[in-house]
């Protein structure tokens, strides 16, 4: 019995690697633009000043450069860092302004 307790204590807990807290945004819409491509609508699932998680019918591959229109803002340059099915995670090339993050979150409340 003691060995089982020791084994469980040795297991590492998952580590959160995000630089900023993500805010859930389950109903907001975002437009995804590829370079020289038509914009696609997608659902913005969560957002921080450094990146976001998006769900759409045509997620881009990791490493792809995209332009995201968030809440009618000027396009924000980002890079896809992961993809899982219809979901993709993007990291903004430059962090978005906190006032834009606040405006999106307050619009959803």
PDB file of N, CA and C in Angstrom:
ATOM      1  N   UNK A   1       0.811  -1.181   0.000  1.00  0.00           N
ATOM      2  CA  UNK A   1       0.000   0.000   0.000  1.00  0.00           C
ATOM      3  C   UNK A   1       0.868   1.263   0.000  1.00  0.00           C
ATOM      4  N   UNK A   2       1.946   1.276   0.773  1.00  0.00           N
ATOM      5  CA  UNK A   2       2.833   2.435   0.847  1.00  0.00           C
ATOM      6  C   UNK A   2       3.494   2.710  -0.503  1.00  0.00           C
ATOM      7  N   UNK A   3       3.855   1.650  -1.245  1.00  0.00           N
ATOM      8  CA  UNK A   3       4.516   1.861  -2.529  1.00  0.00           C
ATOM      9  C   UNK A   3       3.578   2.549  -3.518  1.00  0.00           C
ATOM     10  N   UNK A   4       2.285   2.270  -3.449  1.00  0.00           N
ATOM     11  CA  UNK A   4       1.322   2.914  -4.341  1.00  0.00           C
ATOM     12  C   UNK A   4       1.259   4.414  -4.042  1.00  0.00           C
ATOM     13  N   UNK A   5       1.276   4.795  -2.778  1.00  0.00           N
ATOM     14  CA  UNK A   5       1.243   6.202  -2.394  1.00  0.00           C
ATOM     15  C   UNK A   5       2.497   6.926  -2.881  1.00  0.00           C
ATOM     16  N   UNK A   6       3.643   6.265  -2.776  1.00  0.00           N
ATOM     17  CA  UNK A   6       4.885   6.866  -3.236  1.00  0.00           C
ATOM     18  C   UNK A   6       4.846   7.039  -4.741  1.00  0.00           C
ATOM     19  N   UNK A   7       4.345   6.045  -5.475  1.00  0.00           N
ATOM     20  CA  UNK A   7       4.255   6.123  -6.929  1.00  0.00           C
ATOM     21  C   UNK A   7       3.376   7.291  -7.355  1.00  0.00           C
ATOM     22  N   UNK A   8       2.239   7.473  -6.695  1.00  0.00           N
ATOM     23  CA  UNK A   8       1.332   8.558  -7.052  1.00  0.00           C
ATOM     24  C   UNK A   8       1.966   9.912  -6.764  1.00  0.00           C
ATOM     25  N   UNK A   9       2.750  10.010  -5.703  1.00  0.00           N
ATOM     26  CA  UNK A   9       3.397  11.271  -5.361  1.00  0.00           C
ATOM     27  C   UNK A   9       4.476  11.629  -6.374  1.00  0.00           C
ATOM     28  N   UNK A  10       5.052  10.628  -7.049  1.00  0.00           N
ATOM     29  CA  UNK A  10       6.103  10.876  -8.025  1.00  0.00           C
ATOM     30  C   UNK A  10       5.567  11.431  -9.337  1.00  0.00           C
ATOM     31  N   UNK A  11       4.268  11.257  -9.606  1.00  0.00           N
ATOM     32  CA  UNK A  11       3.696  11.729 -10.862  1.00  0.00           C
ATOM     33  C   UNK A  11       3.629  13.248 -10.854  1.00  0.00           C
ATOM     34  N   UNK A  12       4.095  13.866 -11.923  1.00  0.00           N
ATOM     35  CA  UNK A  12       4.117  15.326 -12.001  1.00  0.00           C
ATOM     36  C   UNK A  12       2.747  15.860 -12.398  1.00  0.00           C
ATOM     37  N   UNK A  13       2.367  16.942 -11.792  1.00  0.00           N
ATOM     38  CA  UNK A  13       1.127  17.624 -12.156  1.00  0.00           C
ATOM     39  C   UNK A  13       1.376  18.400 -13.444  1.00  0.00           C
ATOM     40  N   UNK A  14       0.329  18.566 -14.290  1.00  0.00           N
ATOM     41  CA  UNK A  14       0.513  19.334 -15.515  1.00  0.00           C
ATOM     42  C   UNK A  14       0.942  20.766 -15.187  1.00  0.00           C
ATOM     43  N   UNK A  15       1.815  21.310 -16.011  1.00  0.00           N
ATOM     44  CA  UNK A  15       2.331  22.660 -15.791  1.00  0.00           C
ATOM     45  C   UNK A  15       1.677  23.598 -16.796  1.00  0.00           C
ATOM     46  N   UNK A  16       1.123  24.700 -16.310  1.00  0.00           N
ATOM     47  CA  UNK A  16       0.544  25.724 -17.175  1.00  0.00           C
ATOM     48  C   UNK A  16       1.681  26.583 -17.717  1.00  0.00           C
ATOM     49  N   UNK A  17       1.790  26.673 -19.042  1.00  0.00           N
ATOM     50  CA  UNK A  17       2.890  27.399 -19.651  1.00  0.00           C
ATOM     51  C   UNK A  17       2.460  28.737 -20.244  1.00  0.00           C
ATOM     52  N   UNK A  18       1.224  29.119 -20.087  1.00  0.00           N
ATOM     53  CA  UNK A  18       0.758  30.367 -20.654  1.00  0.00           C
ATOM     54  C   UNK A  18       1.342  31.562 -19.899  1.00  0.00           C
ATOM     55  N   UNK A  19       1.648  32.614 -20.633  1.00  0.00           N
ATOM     56  CA  UNK A  19       2.204  33.817 -20.021  1.00  0.00           C
ATOM     57  C   UNK A  19       1.112  34.702 -19.429  1.00  0.00           C
ATOM     58  N   UNK A  20      -0.128  34.520 -19.872  1.00  0.00           N
ATOM     59  CA  UNK A  20      -1.245  35.314 -19.359  1.00  0.00           C
ATOM     60  C   UNK A  20      -2.481  34.431 -19.292  1.00  0.00           C
ATOM     61  N   UNK A  21      -3.369  34.770 -18.360  1.00  0.00           N
ATOM     62  CA  UNK A  21      -4.608  34.011 -18.189  1.00  0.00           C
ATOM     63  C   UNK A  21      -5.475  34.136 -19.438  1.00  0.00           C
ATOM     64  N   UNK A  22      -6.032  33.024 -19.872  1.00  0.00           N
ATOM     65  CA  UNK A  22      -6.947  33.028 -20.994  1.00  0.00           C
ATOM     66  C   UNK A  22      -8.363  33.274 -20.488  1.00  0.00           C
ATOM     67  N   UNK A  23      -9.138  34.061 -21.220  1.00  0.00           N
ATOM     68  CA  UNK A  23     -10.514  34.364 -20.868  1.00  0.00           C
ATOM     69  C   UNK A  23     -11.420  33.610 -21.836  1.00  0.00           C
ATOM     70  N   UNK A  24     -12.356  32.782 -21.327  1.00  0.00           N
ATOM     71  CA  UNK A  24     -13.270  32.069 -22.226  1.00  0.00           C
ATOM     72  C   UNK A  24     -14.149  33.041 -23.002  1.00  0.00           C
ATOM     73  N   UNK A  25     -14.302  32.805 -24.290  1.00  0.00           N
ATOM     74  CA  UNK A  25     -15.150  33.634 -25.145  1.00  0.00           C
ATOM     75  C   UNK A  25     -15.947  32.729 -26.076  1.00  0.00           C
ATOM     76  N   UNK A  26     -16.899  31.950 -25.552  1.00  0.00           N
ATOM     77  CA  UNK A  26     -17.516  30.894 -26.349  1.00  0.00           C
ATOM     78  C   UNK A  26     -18.466  31.340 -27.454  1.00  0.00           C
ATOM     79  N   UNK A  27     -18.822  32.609 -27.562  1.00  0.00           N
ATOM     80  CA  UNK A  27     -19.776  32.977 -28.603  1.00  0.00           C
ATOM     81  C   UNK A  27     -19.263  34.038 -29.557  1.00  0.00           C
ATOM     82  N   UNK A  28     -18.043  34.462 -29.401  1.00  0.00           N
ATOM     83  CA  UNK A  28     -17.507  35.524 -30.242  1.00  0.00           C
ATOM     84  C   UNK A  28     -17.039  34.966 -31.586  1.00  0.00           C
ATOM     85  N   UNK A  29     -17.134  35.795 -32.591  1.00  0.00           N
ATOM     86  CA  UNK A  29     -16.740  35.382 -33.937  1.00  0.00           C
ATOM     87  C   UNK A  29     -15.428  36.067 -34.314  1.00  0.00           C
ATOM     88  N   UNK A  30     -14.633  35.387 -35.073  1.00  0.00           N
ATOM     89  CA  UNK A  30     -13.354  35.916 -35.544  1.00  0.00           C
ATOM     90  C   UNK A  30     -13.224  35.575 -37.022  1.00  0.00           C
ATOM     91  N   UNK A  31     -12.588  36.446 -37.778  1.00  0.00           N
ATOM     92  CA  UNK A  31     -12.299  36.158 -39.182  1.00  0.00           C
ATOM     93  C   UNK A  31     -10.832  35.800 -39.296  1.00  0.00           C
ATOM     94  N   UNK A  32     -10.559  34.718 -40.007  1.00  0.00           N
ATOM     95  CA  UNK A  32      -9.192  34.251 -40.216  1.00  0.00           C
ATOM     96  C   UNK A  32      -8.837  34.525 -41.670  1.00  0.00           C
ATOM     97  N   UNK A  33      -7.726  35.237 -41.875  1.00  0.00           N
ATOM     98  CA  UNK A  33      -7.264  35.547 -43.222  1.00  0.00           C
ATOM     99  C   UNK A  33      -5.908  34.897 -43.429  1.00  0.00           C
ATOM    100  N   UNK A  34      -5.791  34.146 -44.492  1.00  0.00           N
ATOM    101  CA  UNK A  34      -4.469  33.672 -44.900  1.00  0.00           C
ATOM    102  C   UNK A  34      -3.892  34.724 -45.825  1.00  0.00           C
ATOM    103  N   UNK A  35      -2.593  34.727 -45.969  1.00  0.00           N
ATOM    104  CA  UNK A  35      -1.991  35.619 -46.939  1.00  0.00           C
ATOM    105  C   UNK A  35      -2.539  35.247 -48.305  1.00  0.00           C
ATOM    106  N   UNK A  36      -3.087  36.215 -48.998  1.00  0.00           N
ATOM    107  CA  UNK A  36      -3.676  36.015 -50.335  1.00  0.00           C
ATOM    108  C   UNK A  36      -4.851  35.034 -50.321  1.00  0.00           C
ATOM    109  N   UNK A  37      -5.586  34.947 -49.232  1.00  0.00           N
ATOM    110  CA  UNK A  37      -6.716  34.027 -49.165  1.00  0.00           C
ATOM    111  C   UNK A  37      -7.984  34.729 -48.721  1.00  0.00           C
ATOM    112  N   UNK A  38      -9.101  34.089 -48.970  1.00  0.00           N
ATOM    113  CA  UNK A  38     -10.394  34.606 -48.542  1.00  0.00           C
ATOM    114  C   UNK A  38     -10.549  34.444 -47.033  1.00  0.00           C
ATOM    115  N   UNK A  39     -11.178  35.420 -46.375  1.00  0.00           N
ATOM    116  CA  UNK A  39     -11.391  35.277 -44.923  1.00  0.00           C
ATOM    117  C   UNK A  39     -12.387  34.168 -44.615  1.00  0.00           C
ATOM    118  N   UNK A  40     -12.196  33.512 -43.501  1.00  0.00           N
ATOM    119  CA  UNK A  40     -13.081  32.453 -43.006  1.00  0.00           C
ATOM    120  C   UNK A  40     -13.580  32.848 -41.627  1.00  0.00           C
ATOM    121  N   UNK A  41     -14.841  32.608 -41.367  1.00  0.00           N
ATOM    122  CA  UNK A  41     -15.392  32.871 -40.048  1.00  0.00           C
ATOM    123  C   UNK A  41     -15.107  31.677 -39.142  1.00  0.00           C
ATOM    124  N   UNK A  42     -14.849  31.946 -37.878  1.00  0.00           N
ATOM    125  CA  UNK A  42     -14.577  30.901 -36.889  1.00  0.00           C
ATOM    126  C   UNK A  42     -15.061  31.392 -35.533  1.00  0.00           C
ATOM    127  N   UNK A  43     -15.059  30.501 -34.563  1.00  0.00           N
ATOM    128  CA  UNK A  43     -15.495  30.840 -33.211  1.00  0.00           C
ATOM    129  C   UNK A  43     -14.269  31.020 -32.329  1.00  0.00           C
ATOM    130  N   UNK A  44     -14.210  32.161 -31.670  1.00  0.00           N
ATOM    131  CA  UNK A  44     -13.141  32.459 -30.734  1.00  0.00           C
ATOM    132  C   UNK A  44     -13.502  31.816 -29.404  1.00  0.00           C
ATOM    133  N   UNK A  45     -12.780  30.784 -28.994  1.00  0.00           N
ATOM    134  CA  UNK A  45     -13.103  30.027 -27.775  1.00  0.00           C
ATOM    135  C   UNK A  45     -12.473  30.618 -26.524  1.00  0.00           C
ATOM    136  N   UNK A  46     -11.231  31.119 -26.625  1.00  0.00           N
ATOM    137  CA  UNK A  46     -10.641  31.837 -25.506  1.00  0.00           C
ATOM    138  C   UNK A  46      -9.584  32.783 -26.036  1.00  0.00           C
ATOM    139  N   UNK A  47      -9.188  33.717 -25.166  1.00  0.00           N
ATOM    140  CA  UNK A  47      -8.349  34.810 -25.619  1.00  0.00           C
ATOM    141  C   UNK A  47      -7.495  35.331 -24.472  1.00  0.00           C
ATOM    142  N   UNK A  48      -6.255  35.676 -24.779  1.00  0.00           N
ATOM    143  CA  UNK A  48      -5.393  36.414 -23.857  1.00  0.00           C
ATOM    144  C   UNK A  48      -4.699  37.480 -24.700  1.00  0.00           C
ATOM    145  N   UNK A  49      -3.891  38.302 -24.065  1.00  0.00           N
ATOM    146  CA  UNK A  49      -3.198  39.319 -24.857  1.00  0.00           C
ATOM    147  C   UNK A  49      -2.136  38.705 -25.761  1.00  0.00           C
ATOM    148  N   UNK A  50      -1.743  37.460 -25.479  1.00  0.00           N
ATOM    149  CA  UNK A  50      -0.685  36.797 -26.244  1.00  0.00           C
ATOM    150  C   UNK A  50      -1.183  35.829 -27.306  1.00  0.00           C
ATOM    151  N   UNK A  51      -2.418  35.371 -27.213  1.00  0.00           N
ATOM    152  CA  UNK A  51      -2.891  34.390 -28.174  1.00  0.00           C
ATOM    153  C   UNK A  51      -4.338  34.015 -27.950  1.00  0.00           C
ATOM    154  N   UNK A  52      -4.791  33.012 -28.705  1.00  0.00           N
ATOM    155  CA  UNK A  52      -6.189  32.614 -28.622  1.00  0.00           C
ATOM    156  C   UNK A  52      -6.361  31.170 -29.094  1.00  0.00           C
ATOM    157  N   UNK A  53      -7.546  30.635 -28.796  1.00  0.00           N
ATOM    158  CA  UNK A  53      -7.950  29.313 -29.276  1.00  0.00           C
ATOM    159  C   UNK A  53      -9.180  29.524 -30.139  1.00  0.00           C
ATOM    160  N   UNK A  54      -9.154  28.974 -31.337  1.00  0.00           N
ATOM    161  CA  UNK A  54     -10.203  29.186 -32.332  1.00  0.00           C
ATOM    162  C   UNK A  54     -10.727  27.847 -32.811  1.00  0.00           C
ATOM    163  N   UNK A  55     -12.042  27.793 -33.055  1.00  0.00           N
ATOM    164  CA  UNK A  55     -12.664  26.602 -33.630  1.00  0.00           C
ATOM    165  C   UNK A  55     -13.247  26.978 -34.981  1.00  0.00           C
ATOM    166  N   UNK A  56     -12.918  26.198 -35.992  1.00  0.00           N
ATOM    167  CA  UNK A  56     -13.422  26.488 -37.330  1.00  0.00           C
ATOM    168  C   UNK A  56     -13.435  25.256 -38.203  1.00  0.00           C
ATOM    169  N   UNK A  57     -14.068  25.387 -39.361  1.00  0.00           N
ATOM    170  CA  UNK A  57     -14.189  24.237 -40.253  1.00  0.00           C
ATOM    171  C   UNK A  57     -12.928  23.982 -41.075  1.00  0.00           C
ATOM    172  N   UNK A  58     -11.996  24.926 -41.106  1.00  0.00           N
ATOM    173  CA  UNK A  58     -10.750  24.738 -41.854  1.00  0.00           C
ATOM    174  C   UNK A  58      -9.560  25.273 -41.066  1.00  0.00           C
ATOM    175  N   UNK A  59      -9.195  24.595 -39.967  1.00  0.00           N
ATOM    176  CA  UNK A  59      -8.053  25.084 -39.195  1.00  0.00           C
ATOM    177  C   UNK A  59      -6.762  24.999 -40.000  1.00  0.00           C
ATOM    178  N   UNK A  60      -5.891  25.926 -39.773  1.00  0.00           N
ATOM    179  CA  UNK A  60      -4.603  25.965 -40.461  1.00  0.00           C
ATOM    180  C   UNK A  60      -3.604  25.043 -39.772  1.00  0.00           C
ATOM    181  N   UNK A  61      -2.548  24.719 -40.487  1.00  0.00           N
ATOM    182  CA  UNK A  61      -1.503  23.852 -39.926  1.00  0.00           C
ATOM    183  C   UNK A  61      -0.576  24.648 -39.015  1.00  0.00           C
ATOM    184  N   UNK A  62       0.016  23.983 -38.009  1.00  0.00           N
ATOM    185  CA  UNK A  62       1.009  24.654 -37.162  1.00  0.00           C
ATOM    186  C   UNK A  62       2.114  25.272 -38.008  1.00  0.00           C
ATOM    187  N   UNK A  63       2.488  26.479 -37.657  1.00  0.00           N
ATOM    188  CA  UNK A  63       3.502  27.219 -38.393  1.00  0.00           C
ATOM    189  C   UNK A  63       2.928  28.203 -39.391  1.00  0.00           C
ATOM    190  N   UNK A  64       1.647  28.053 -39.742  1.00  0.00           N
ATOM    191  CA  UNK A  64       1.020  28.944 -40.722  1.00  0.00           C
ATOM    192  C   UNK A  64       0.857  30.349 -40.145  1.00  0.00           C
ATOM    193  N   UNK A  65       1.100  31.341 -40.971  1.00  0.00           N
ATOM    194  CA  UNK A  65       0.854  32.729 -40.593  1.00  0.00           C
ATOM    195  C   UNK A  65      -0.570  33.081 -40.964  1.00  0.00           C
ATOM    196  N   UNK A  66      -1.272  33.748 -40.053  1.00  0.00           N
ATOM    197  CA  UNK A  66      -2.659  34.152 -40.300  1.00  0.00           C
ATOM    198  C   UNK A  66      -2.844  35.588 -39.811  1.00  0.00           C
ATOM    199  N   UNK A  67      -3.892  36.210 -40.293  1.00  0.00           N
ATOM    200  CA  UNK A  67      -4.336  37.512 -39.829  1.00  0.00           C
ATOM    201  C   UNK A  67      -5.719  37.304 -39.229  1.00  0.00           C
ATOM    202  N   UNK A  68      -5.924  37.752 -37.996  1.00  0.00           N
ATOM    203  CA  UNK A  68      -7.197  37.571 -37.314  1.00  0.00           C
ATOM    204  C   UNK A  68      -7.867  38.918 -37.116  1.00  0.00           C
ATOM    205  N   UNK A  69      -9.151  38.998 -37.456  1.00  0.00           N
ATOM    206  CA  UNK A  69      -9.938  40.193 -37.172  1.00  0.00           C
ATOM    207  C   UNK A  69     -10.764  39.892 -35.937  1.00  0.00           C
ATOM    208  N   UNK A  70     -10.436  40.564 -34.840  1.00  0.00           N
ATOM    209  CA  UNK A  70     -11.095  40.348 -33.562  1.00  0.00           C
ATOM    210  C   UNK A  70     -12.033  41.513 -33.286  1.00  0.00           C
ATOM    211  N   UNK A  71     -13.320  41.252 -33.225  1.00  0.00           N
ATOM    212  CA  UNK A  71     -14.291  42.274 -32.860  1.00  0.00           C
ATOM    213  C   UNK A  71     -14.163  43.516 -33.732  1.00  0.00           C
ATOM    214  N   UNK A  72     -13.948  43.322 -35.018  1.00  0.00           N
ATOM    215  CA  UNK A  72     -13.871  44.449 -35.940  1.00  0.00           C
ATOM    216  C   UNK A  72     -12.580  45.234 -35.876  1.00  0.00           C
ATOM    217  N   UNK A  73     -11.587  44.731 -35.150  1.00  0.00           N
ATOM    218  CA  UNK A  73     -10.299  45.425 -35.046  1.00  0.00           C
ATOM    219  C   UNK A  73      -9.543  45.318 -36.361  1.00  0.00           C
ATOM    220  N   UNK A  74      -8.475  46.099 -36.457  1.00  0.00           N
ATOM    221  CA  UNK A  74      -7.557  45.907 -37.572  1.00  0.00           C
ATOM    222  C   UNK A  74      -7.023  44.487 -37.465  1.00  0.00           C
ATOM    223  N   UNK A  75      -6.664  43.859 -38.573  1.00  0.00           N
ATOM    224  CA  UNK A  75      -6.151  42.487 -38.510  1.00  0.00           C
ATOM    225  C   UNK A  75      -4.937  42.373 -37.586  1.00  0.00           C
ATOM    226  N   UNK A  76      -4.916  41.275 -36.830  1.00  0.00           N
ATOM    227  CA  UNK A  76      -3.835  40.980 -35.891  1.00  0.00           C
ATOM    228  C   UNK A  76      -3.038  39.822 -36.466  1.00  0.00           C
ATOM    229  N   UNK A  77      -1.734  40.023 -36.632  1.00  0.00           N
ATOM    230  CA  UNK A  77      -0.868  38.969 -37.166  1.00  0.00           C
ATOM    231  C   UNK A  77      -0.627  37.915 -36.089  1.00  0.00           C
ATOM    232  N   UNK A  78      -0.730  36.651 -36.493  1.00  0.00           N
ATOM    233  CA  UNK A  78      -0.533  35.549 -35.555  1.00  0.00           C
ATOM    234  C   UNK A  78       0.062  34.352 -36.291  1.00  0.00           C
ATOM    235  N   UNK A  79       0.548  33.402 -35.503  1.00  0.00           N
ATOM    236  CA  UNK A  79       1.083  32.147 -36.046  1.00  0.00           C
ATOM    237  C   UNK A  79       0.366  31.008 -35.356  1.00  0.00           C
ATOM    238  N   UNK A  80      -0.051  30.018 -36.135  1.00  0.00           N
ATOM    239  CA  UNK A  80      -0.692  28.826 -35.577  1.00  0.00           C
ATOM    240  C   UNK A  80       0.381  27.997 -34.888  1.00  0.00           C
ATOM    241  N   UNK A  81       0.158  27.663 -33.609  1.00  0.00           N
ATOM    242  CA  UNK A  81       1.158  26.886 -32.867  1.00  0.00           C
ATOM    243  C   UNK A  81       0.725  25.450 -32.638  1.00  0.00           C
ATOM    244  N   UNK A  82      -0.588  25.177 -32.711  1.00  0.00           N
ATOM    245  CA  UNK A  82      -1.065  23.793 -32.598  1.00  0.00           C
ATOM    246  C   UNK A  82      -2.427  23.676 -33.270  1.00  0.00           C
ATOM    247  N   UNK A  83      -2.756  22.441 -33.623  1.00  0.00           N
ATOM    248  CA  UNK A  83      -4.057  22.139 -34.204  1.00  0.00           C
ATOM    249  C   UNK A  83      -4.506  20.790 -33.691  1.00  0.00           C
ATOM    250  N   UNK A  84      -5.791  20.691 -33.338  1.00  0.00           N
ATOM    251  CA  UNK A  84      -6.377  19.440 -32.872  1.00  0.00           C
ATOM    252  C   UNK A  84      -7.799  19.374 -33.408  1.00  0.00           C
ATOM    253  N   UNK A  85      -7.993  18.627 -34.471  1.00  0.00           N
ATOM    254  CA  UNK A  85      -9.311  18.564 -35.100  1.00  0.00           C
ATOM    255  C   UNK A  85      -9.696  19.928 -35.643  1.00  0.00           C
ATOM    256  N   UNK A  86     -10.856  20.438 -35.210  1.00  0.00           N
ATOM    257  CA  UNK A  86     -11.344  21.736 -35.663  1.00  0.00           C
ATOM    258  C   UNK A  86     -10.769  22.899 -34.843  1.00  0.00           C
ATOM    259  N   UNK A  87      -9.985  22.593 -33.819  1.00  0.00           N
ATOM    260  CA  UNK A  87      -9.416  23.628 -32.949  1.00  0.00           C
ATOM    261  C   UNK A  87      -7.995  23.964 -33.363  1.00  0.00           C
ATOM    262  N   UNK A  88      -7.630  25.233 -33.163  1.00  0.00           N
ATOM    263  CA  UNK A  88      -6.242  25.633 -33.358  1.00  0.00           C
ATOM    264  C   UNK A  88      -5.894  26.717 -32.361  1.00  0.00           C
ATOM    265  N   UNK A  89      -4.641  26.711 -31.938  1.00  0.00           N
ATOM    266  CA  UNK A  89      -4.127  27.724 -31.028  1.00  0.00           C
ATOM    267  C   UNK A  89      -3.208  28.647 -31.791  1.00  0.00           C
ATOM    268  N   UNK A  90      -3.383  29.950 -31.571  1.00  0.00           N
ATOM    269  CA  UNK A  90      -2.574  30.953 -32.259  1.00  0.00           C
ATOM    270  C   UNK A  90      -1.856  31.825 -31.248  1.00  0.00           C
ATOM    271  N   UNK A  91      -0.649  32.207 -31.574  1.00  0.00           N
ATOM    272  CA  UNK A  91       0.122  33.160 -30.764  1.00  0.00           C
ATOM    273  C   UNK A  91       0.275  34.421 -31.600  1.00  0.00           C
ATOM    274  N   UNK A  92      -0.123  35.542 -31.011  1.00  0.00           N
ATOM    275  CA  UNK A  92      -0.027  36.816 -31.719  1.00  0.00           C
ATOM    276  C   UNK A  92       1.438  37.207 -31.895  1.00  0.00           C
ATOM    277  N   UNK A  93       1.763  37.757 -33.063  1.00  0.00           N
ATOM    278  CA  UNK A  93       3.132  38.210 -33.308  1.00  0.00           C
ATOM    279  C   UNK A  93       3.509  39.306 -32.312  1.00  0.00           C
ATOM    280  N   UNK A  94       2.564  40.169 -31.990  1.00  0.00           N
ATOM    281  CA  UNK A  94       2.710  41.224 -30.990  1.00  0.00           C
ATOM    282  C   UNK A  94       1.495  41.145 -30.083  1.00  0.00           C
ATOM    283  N   UNK A  95       1.668  41.172 -28.769  1.00  0.00           N
ATOM    284  CA  UNK A  95       0.498  41.090 -27.882  1.00  0.00           C
ATOM    285  C   UNK A  95      -0.548  42.149 -28.231  1.00  0.00           C
ATOM    286  N   UNK A  96      -1.825  41.767 -28.133  1.00  0.00           N
ATOM    287  CA  UNK A  96      -2.889  42.732 -28.397  1.00  0.00           C
ATOM    288  C   UNK A  96      -3.012  43.688 -27.210  1.00  0.00           C
ATOM    289  N   UNK A  97      -3.590  44.818 -27.469  1.00  0.00           N
ATOM    290  CA  UNK A  97      -3.794  45.813 -26.423  1.00  0.00           C
ATOM    291  C   UNK A  97      -4.812  45.300 -25.411  1.00  0.00           C
ATOM    292  N   UNK A  98      -4.558  45.548 -24.146  1.00  0.00           N
ATOM    293  CA  UNK A  98      -5.482  45.100 -23.091  1.00  0.00           C
ATOM    294  C   UNK A  98      -6.868  45.711 -23.262  1.00  0.00           C
ATOM    295  N   UNK A  99      -6.960  46.903 -23.842  1.00  0.00           N
ATOM    296  CA  UNK A  99      -8.269  47.527 -24.043  1.00  0.00           C
ATOM    297  C   UNK A  99      -9.097  46.731 -25.058  1.00  0.00           C
ATOM    298  N   UNK A 100      -8.459  46.138 -26.065  1.00  0.00           N
ATOM    299  CA  UNK A 100      -9.174  45.290 -27.017  1.00  0.00           C
ATOM    300  C   UNK A 100      -9.664  44.021 -26.331  1.00  0.00           C
ATOM    301  N   UNK A 101      -8.810  43.398 -25.529  1.00  0.00           N
ATOM    302  CA  UNK A 101      -9.210  42.211 -24.769  1.00  0.00           C
ATOM    303  C   UNK A 101     -10.408  42.546 -23.883  1.00  0.00           C
ATOM    304  N   UNK A 102     -10.320  43.653 -23.176  1.00  0.00           N
ATOM    305  CA  UNK A 102     -11.402  44.070 -22.277  1.00  0.00           C
ATOM    306  C   UNK A 102     -12.699  44.314 -23.050  1.00  0.00           C
ATOM    307  N   UNK A 103     -12.603  44.976 -24.204  1.00  0.00           N
ATOM    308  CA  UNK A 103     -13.782  45.272 -25.021  1.00  0.00           C
ATOM    309  C   UNK A 103     -14.480  43.993 -25.483  1.00  0.00           C
ATOM    310  N   UNK A 104     -13.700  43.003 -25.900  1.00  0.00           N
ATOM    311  CA  UNK A 104     -14.278  41.722 -26.345  1.00  0.00           C
ATOM    312  C   UNK A 104     -14.957  41.017 -25.199  1.00  0.00           C
ATOM    313  N   UNK A 105     -14.287  40.965 -24.049  1.00  0.00           N
ATOM    314  CA  UNK A 105     -14.855  40.272 -22.880  1.00  0.00           C
ATOM    315  C   UNK A 105     -16.105  40.982 -22.387  1.00  0.00           C
ATOM    316  N   UNK A 106     -16.078  42.309 -22.303  1.00  0.00           N
ATOM    317  CA  UNK A 106     -17.257  43.056 -21.813  1.00  0.00           C
ATOM    318  C   UNK A 106     -18.442  42.931 -22.757  1.00  0.00           C
ATOM    319  N   UNK A 107     -18.177  42.797 -24.033  1.00  0.00           N
ATOM    320  CA  UNK A 107     -19.250  42.630 -25.023  1.00  0.00           C
ATOM    321  C   UNK A 107     -20.002  41.326 -24.796  1.00  0.00           C
ATOM    322  N   UNK A 108     -19.318  40.320 -24.236  1.00  0.00           N
ATOM    323  CA  UNK A 108     -19.913  39.004 -24.038  1.00  0.00           C
ATOM    324  C   UNK A 108     -20.678  38.885 -22.725  1.00  0.00           C
ATOM    325  N   UNK A 109     -20.503  39.840 -21.827  1.00  0.00           N
ATOM    326  CA  UNK A 109     -21.148  39.748 -20.512  1.00  0.00           C
ATOM    327  C   UNK A 109     -22.581  40.191 -20.584  1.00  0.00           C
TER     328      UNK A 109
END
